[in-house]
Coordinates of C-alpha atoms in Angstrom, one line a residue:
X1100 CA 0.0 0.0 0.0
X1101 CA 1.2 3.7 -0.9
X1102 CA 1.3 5.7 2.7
X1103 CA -0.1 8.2 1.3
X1104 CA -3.4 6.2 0.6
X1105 CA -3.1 5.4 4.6
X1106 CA -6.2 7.2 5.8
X1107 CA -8.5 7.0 9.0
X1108 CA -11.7 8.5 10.3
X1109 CA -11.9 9.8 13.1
X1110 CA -15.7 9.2 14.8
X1111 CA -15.4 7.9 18.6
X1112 CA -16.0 11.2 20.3
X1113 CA -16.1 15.1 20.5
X1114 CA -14.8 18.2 22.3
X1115 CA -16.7 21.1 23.0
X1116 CA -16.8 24.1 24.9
X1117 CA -19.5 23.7 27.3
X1118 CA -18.7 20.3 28.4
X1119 CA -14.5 21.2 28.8
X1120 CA -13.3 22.1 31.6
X1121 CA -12.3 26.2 32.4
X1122 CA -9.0 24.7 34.4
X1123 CA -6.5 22.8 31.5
X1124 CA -5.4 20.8 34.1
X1125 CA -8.8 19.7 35.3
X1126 CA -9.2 18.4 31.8
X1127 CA -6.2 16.9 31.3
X1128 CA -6.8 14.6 34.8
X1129 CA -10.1 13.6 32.9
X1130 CA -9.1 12.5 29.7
X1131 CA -5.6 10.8 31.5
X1132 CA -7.9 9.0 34.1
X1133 CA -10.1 8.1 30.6
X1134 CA -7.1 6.8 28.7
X1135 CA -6.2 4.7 31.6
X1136 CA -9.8 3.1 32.4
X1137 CA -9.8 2.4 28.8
X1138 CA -6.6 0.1 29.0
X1139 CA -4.6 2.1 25.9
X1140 CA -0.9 1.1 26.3
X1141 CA 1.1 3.1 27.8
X1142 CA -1.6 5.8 28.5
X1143 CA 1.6 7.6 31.1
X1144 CA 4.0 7.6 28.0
X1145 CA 4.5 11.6 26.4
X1146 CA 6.5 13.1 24.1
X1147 CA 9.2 15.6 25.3
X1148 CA 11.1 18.1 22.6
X1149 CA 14.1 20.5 23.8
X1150 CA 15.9 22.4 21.7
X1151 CA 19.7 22.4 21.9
X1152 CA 21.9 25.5 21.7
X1153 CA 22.8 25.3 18.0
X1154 CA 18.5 25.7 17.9
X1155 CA 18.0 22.0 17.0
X1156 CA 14.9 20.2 18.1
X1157 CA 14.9 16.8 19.5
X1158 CA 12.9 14.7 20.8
X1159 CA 12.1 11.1 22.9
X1160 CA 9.3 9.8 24.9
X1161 CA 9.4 10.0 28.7
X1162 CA 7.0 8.7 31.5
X1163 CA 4.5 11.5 33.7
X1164 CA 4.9 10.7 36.9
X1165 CA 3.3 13.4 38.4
X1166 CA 1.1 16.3 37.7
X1167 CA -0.6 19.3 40.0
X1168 CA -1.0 22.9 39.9
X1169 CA 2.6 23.1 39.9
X1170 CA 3.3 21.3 36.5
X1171 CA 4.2 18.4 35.0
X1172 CA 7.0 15.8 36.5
X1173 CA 9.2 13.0 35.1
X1174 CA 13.0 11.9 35.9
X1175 CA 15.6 11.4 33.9
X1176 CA 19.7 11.9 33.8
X1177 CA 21.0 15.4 33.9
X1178 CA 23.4 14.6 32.0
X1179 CA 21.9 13.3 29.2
X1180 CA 20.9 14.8 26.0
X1181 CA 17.6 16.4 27.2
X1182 CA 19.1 17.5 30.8
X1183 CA 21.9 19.2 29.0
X1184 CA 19.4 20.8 26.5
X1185 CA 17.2 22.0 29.1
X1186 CA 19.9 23.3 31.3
X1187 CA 20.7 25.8 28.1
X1188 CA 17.4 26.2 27.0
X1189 CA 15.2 25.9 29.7
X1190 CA 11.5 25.4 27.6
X1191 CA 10.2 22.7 26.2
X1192 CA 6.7 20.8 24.8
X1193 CA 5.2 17.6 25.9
X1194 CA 3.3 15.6 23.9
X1195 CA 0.4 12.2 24.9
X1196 CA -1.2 10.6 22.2
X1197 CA -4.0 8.4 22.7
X1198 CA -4.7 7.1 19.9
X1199 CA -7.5 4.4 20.7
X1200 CA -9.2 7.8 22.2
X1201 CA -8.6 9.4 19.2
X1202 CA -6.7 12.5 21.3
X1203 CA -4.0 14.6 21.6
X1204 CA -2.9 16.5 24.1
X1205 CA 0.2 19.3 23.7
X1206 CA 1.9 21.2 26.7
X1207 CA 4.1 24.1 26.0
X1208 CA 6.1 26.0 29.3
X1209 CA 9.1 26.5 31.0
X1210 CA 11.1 23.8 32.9
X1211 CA 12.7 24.0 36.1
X1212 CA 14.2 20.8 38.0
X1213 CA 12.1 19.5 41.4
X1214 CA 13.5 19.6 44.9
X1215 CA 16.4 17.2 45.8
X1216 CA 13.0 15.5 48.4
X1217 CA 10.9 15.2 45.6
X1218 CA 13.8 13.7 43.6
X1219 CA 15.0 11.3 46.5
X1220 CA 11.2 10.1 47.2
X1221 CA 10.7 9.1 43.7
X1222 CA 14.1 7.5 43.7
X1223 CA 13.8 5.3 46.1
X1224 CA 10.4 4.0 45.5
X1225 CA 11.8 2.5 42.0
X1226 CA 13.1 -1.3 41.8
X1227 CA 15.8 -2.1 43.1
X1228 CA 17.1 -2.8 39.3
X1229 CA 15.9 0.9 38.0
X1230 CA 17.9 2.3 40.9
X1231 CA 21.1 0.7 40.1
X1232 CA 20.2 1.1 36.1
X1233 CA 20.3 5.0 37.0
X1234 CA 23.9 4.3 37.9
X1235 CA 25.2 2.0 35.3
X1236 CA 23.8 4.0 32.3
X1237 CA 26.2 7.5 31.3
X1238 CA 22.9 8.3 29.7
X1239 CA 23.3 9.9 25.6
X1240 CA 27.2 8.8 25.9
X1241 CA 28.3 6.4 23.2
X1242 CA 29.4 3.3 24.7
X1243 CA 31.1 0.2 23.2
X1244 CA 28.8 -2.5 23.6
X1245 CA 25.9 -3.5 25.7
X1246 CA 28.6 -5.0 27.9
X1247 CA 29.1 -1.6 28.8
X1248 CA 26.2 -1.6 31.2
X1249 CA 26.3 -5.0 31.9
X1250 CA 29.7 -4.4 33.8
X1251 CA 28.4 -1.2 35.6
X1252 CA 25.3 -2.5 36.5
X1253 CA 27.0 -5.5 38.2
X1254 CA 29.7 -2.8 40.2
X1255 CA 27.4 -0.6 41.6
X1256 CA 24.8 -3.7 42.4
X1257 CA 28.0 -5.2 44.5
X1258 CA 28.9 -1.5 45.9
X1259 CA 25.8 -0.1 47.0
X1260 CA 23.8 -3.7 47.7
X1261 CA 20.0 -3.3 48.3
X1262 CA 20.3 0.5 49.4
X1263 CA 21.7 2.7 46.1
X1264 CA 21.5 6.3 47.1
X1265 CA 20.0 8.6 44.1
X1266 CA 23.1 9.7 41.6
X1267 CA 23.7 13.8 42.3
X1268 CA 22.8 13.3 37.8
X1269 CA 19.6 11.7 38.7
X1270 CA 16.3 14.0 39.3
X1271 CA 13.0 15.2 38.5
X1272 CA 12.2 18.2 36.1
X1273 CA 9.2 19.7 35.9
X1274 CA 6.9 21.7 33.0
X1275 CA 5.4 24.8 34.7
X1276 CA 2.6 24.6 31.7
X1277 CA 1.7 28.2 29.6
X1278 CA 0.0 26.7 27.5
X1279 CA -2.0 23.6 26.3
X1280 CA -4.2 22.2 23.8
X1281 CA -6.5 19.6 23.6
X1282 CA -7.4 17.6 20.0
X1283 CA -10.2 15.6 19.8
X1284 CA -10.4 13.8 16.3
X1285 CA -13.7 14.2 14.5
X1286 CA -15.0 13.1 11.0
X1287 CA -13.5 14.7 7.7
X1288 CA -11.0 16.0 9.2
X1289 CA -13.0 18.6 11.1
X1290 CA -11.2 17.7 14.5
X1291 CA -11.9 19.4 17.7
X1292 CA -9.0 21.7 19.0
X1293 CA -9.1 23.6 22.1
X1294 CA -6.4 26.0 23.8
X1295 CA -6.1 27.4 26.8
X1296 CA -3.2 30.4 27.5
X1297 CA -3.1 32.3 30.8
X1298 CA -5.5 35.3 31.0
X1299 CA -5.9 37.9 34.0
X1300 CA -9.1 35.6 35.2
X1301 CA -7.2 32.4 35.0
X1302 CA -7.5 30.7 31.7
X1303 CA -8.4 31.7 28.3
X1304 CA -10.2 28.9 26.3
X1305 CA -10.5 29.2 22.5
X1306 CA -11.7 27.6 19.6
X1307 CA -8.4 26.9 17.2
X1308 CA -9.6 25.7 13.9
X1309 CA -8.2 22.0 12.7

């Protein structure tokens, strides 16, 4: 098949003004709480894009692993490719896609790492293996071979034993959010699309056309 003869229509539901939330975040909460009663796979996977200092994009999917009124929270190494990118250029865009929903949902913002308590709490309720993998792995390095982190994983398993402390690399960032938008796919290609950027009342909600 030509994939440009791929097509779908979308049909399963629709987004409106009146029954939205005014709060983004209140909405959000729904539809996540939605994608995970409906069993998609991986409905905590997003997509995160930095930019770099030479003003290249990139991007890779991460896991939520928290969300208030402060913003939006997932770990990672510091010192990887998105940690340096964010340390330089400290903005950035999530992305979910649910696409058994047949939704979208983009986060624009400013990013700023979580306390060293937040970051230590989340650490040490991980496996015992995800603990020690956040020591093995030089994260965005090139390495020689898999037996690379093979080795490390197996030194700092004998160092630290059942008890790894967090890496001082290791931690939580978090998207304060300034914008968001929520897509809600609808038949020929008249999809739903609904923004919300800060306003003097709260939030502004608008119509964006597909």
């Amino acid at each position: 098949m030509n994939i440009a003869d791929l097509r779908k229509s979308y049909e399963k539901a629709e987004l409106n003004e009146n029954a939205s939330h005014a709060d983004p975040l209140k909405q959000f909460e729904h539809w996540l709480q939605e994608a995970i009663a409906a069993e998609v796979p991986e409905p905590n996977a997003m997509t995160l894009a930095t930019v770099s200092s030479q003003l290249r994009p990139s991007t890779r999917v991460v896991l939520i692993k928290g969300c208030d009124a402060r913003g939006i929270v997932w770990y990672t190494n510091y010192e990887s490719q998105k940690g340096q990118e964010l340390a330089g250029n400290p903005f950035a865009a999530l992305q979910f896609h649910w696409v058994e929903l047949e939704r979208v949902v983009r986060i624009e913002g400013r990013v700023e790492k979580v306390s060293s308590e937040e970051s230590d709490a989340y650490f040490h309720s991980r496996p015992l293996d995800s603990r020690i993998g956040a020591w093995a792995s030089p994260q965005s390095q090139v390495i020689d071979g898999r037996t690379v982190l093979v080795t490390n994983a197996a030194k700092y398993a004998a160092q630290f034993m059942l008890q790894p402390p967090r890496p001082p690399h290791w931690g939580g960032f978090r998207l304060v959010p300034d914008r968001w938008e929520f897509w809600q796919g609808r038949k020929s290609r008249l999809h739903d699309r609904l923004r919300y950027t800060p306003d003097a009342n709260g939030w502004l909600r608008e119509r964006l056309a597909p």
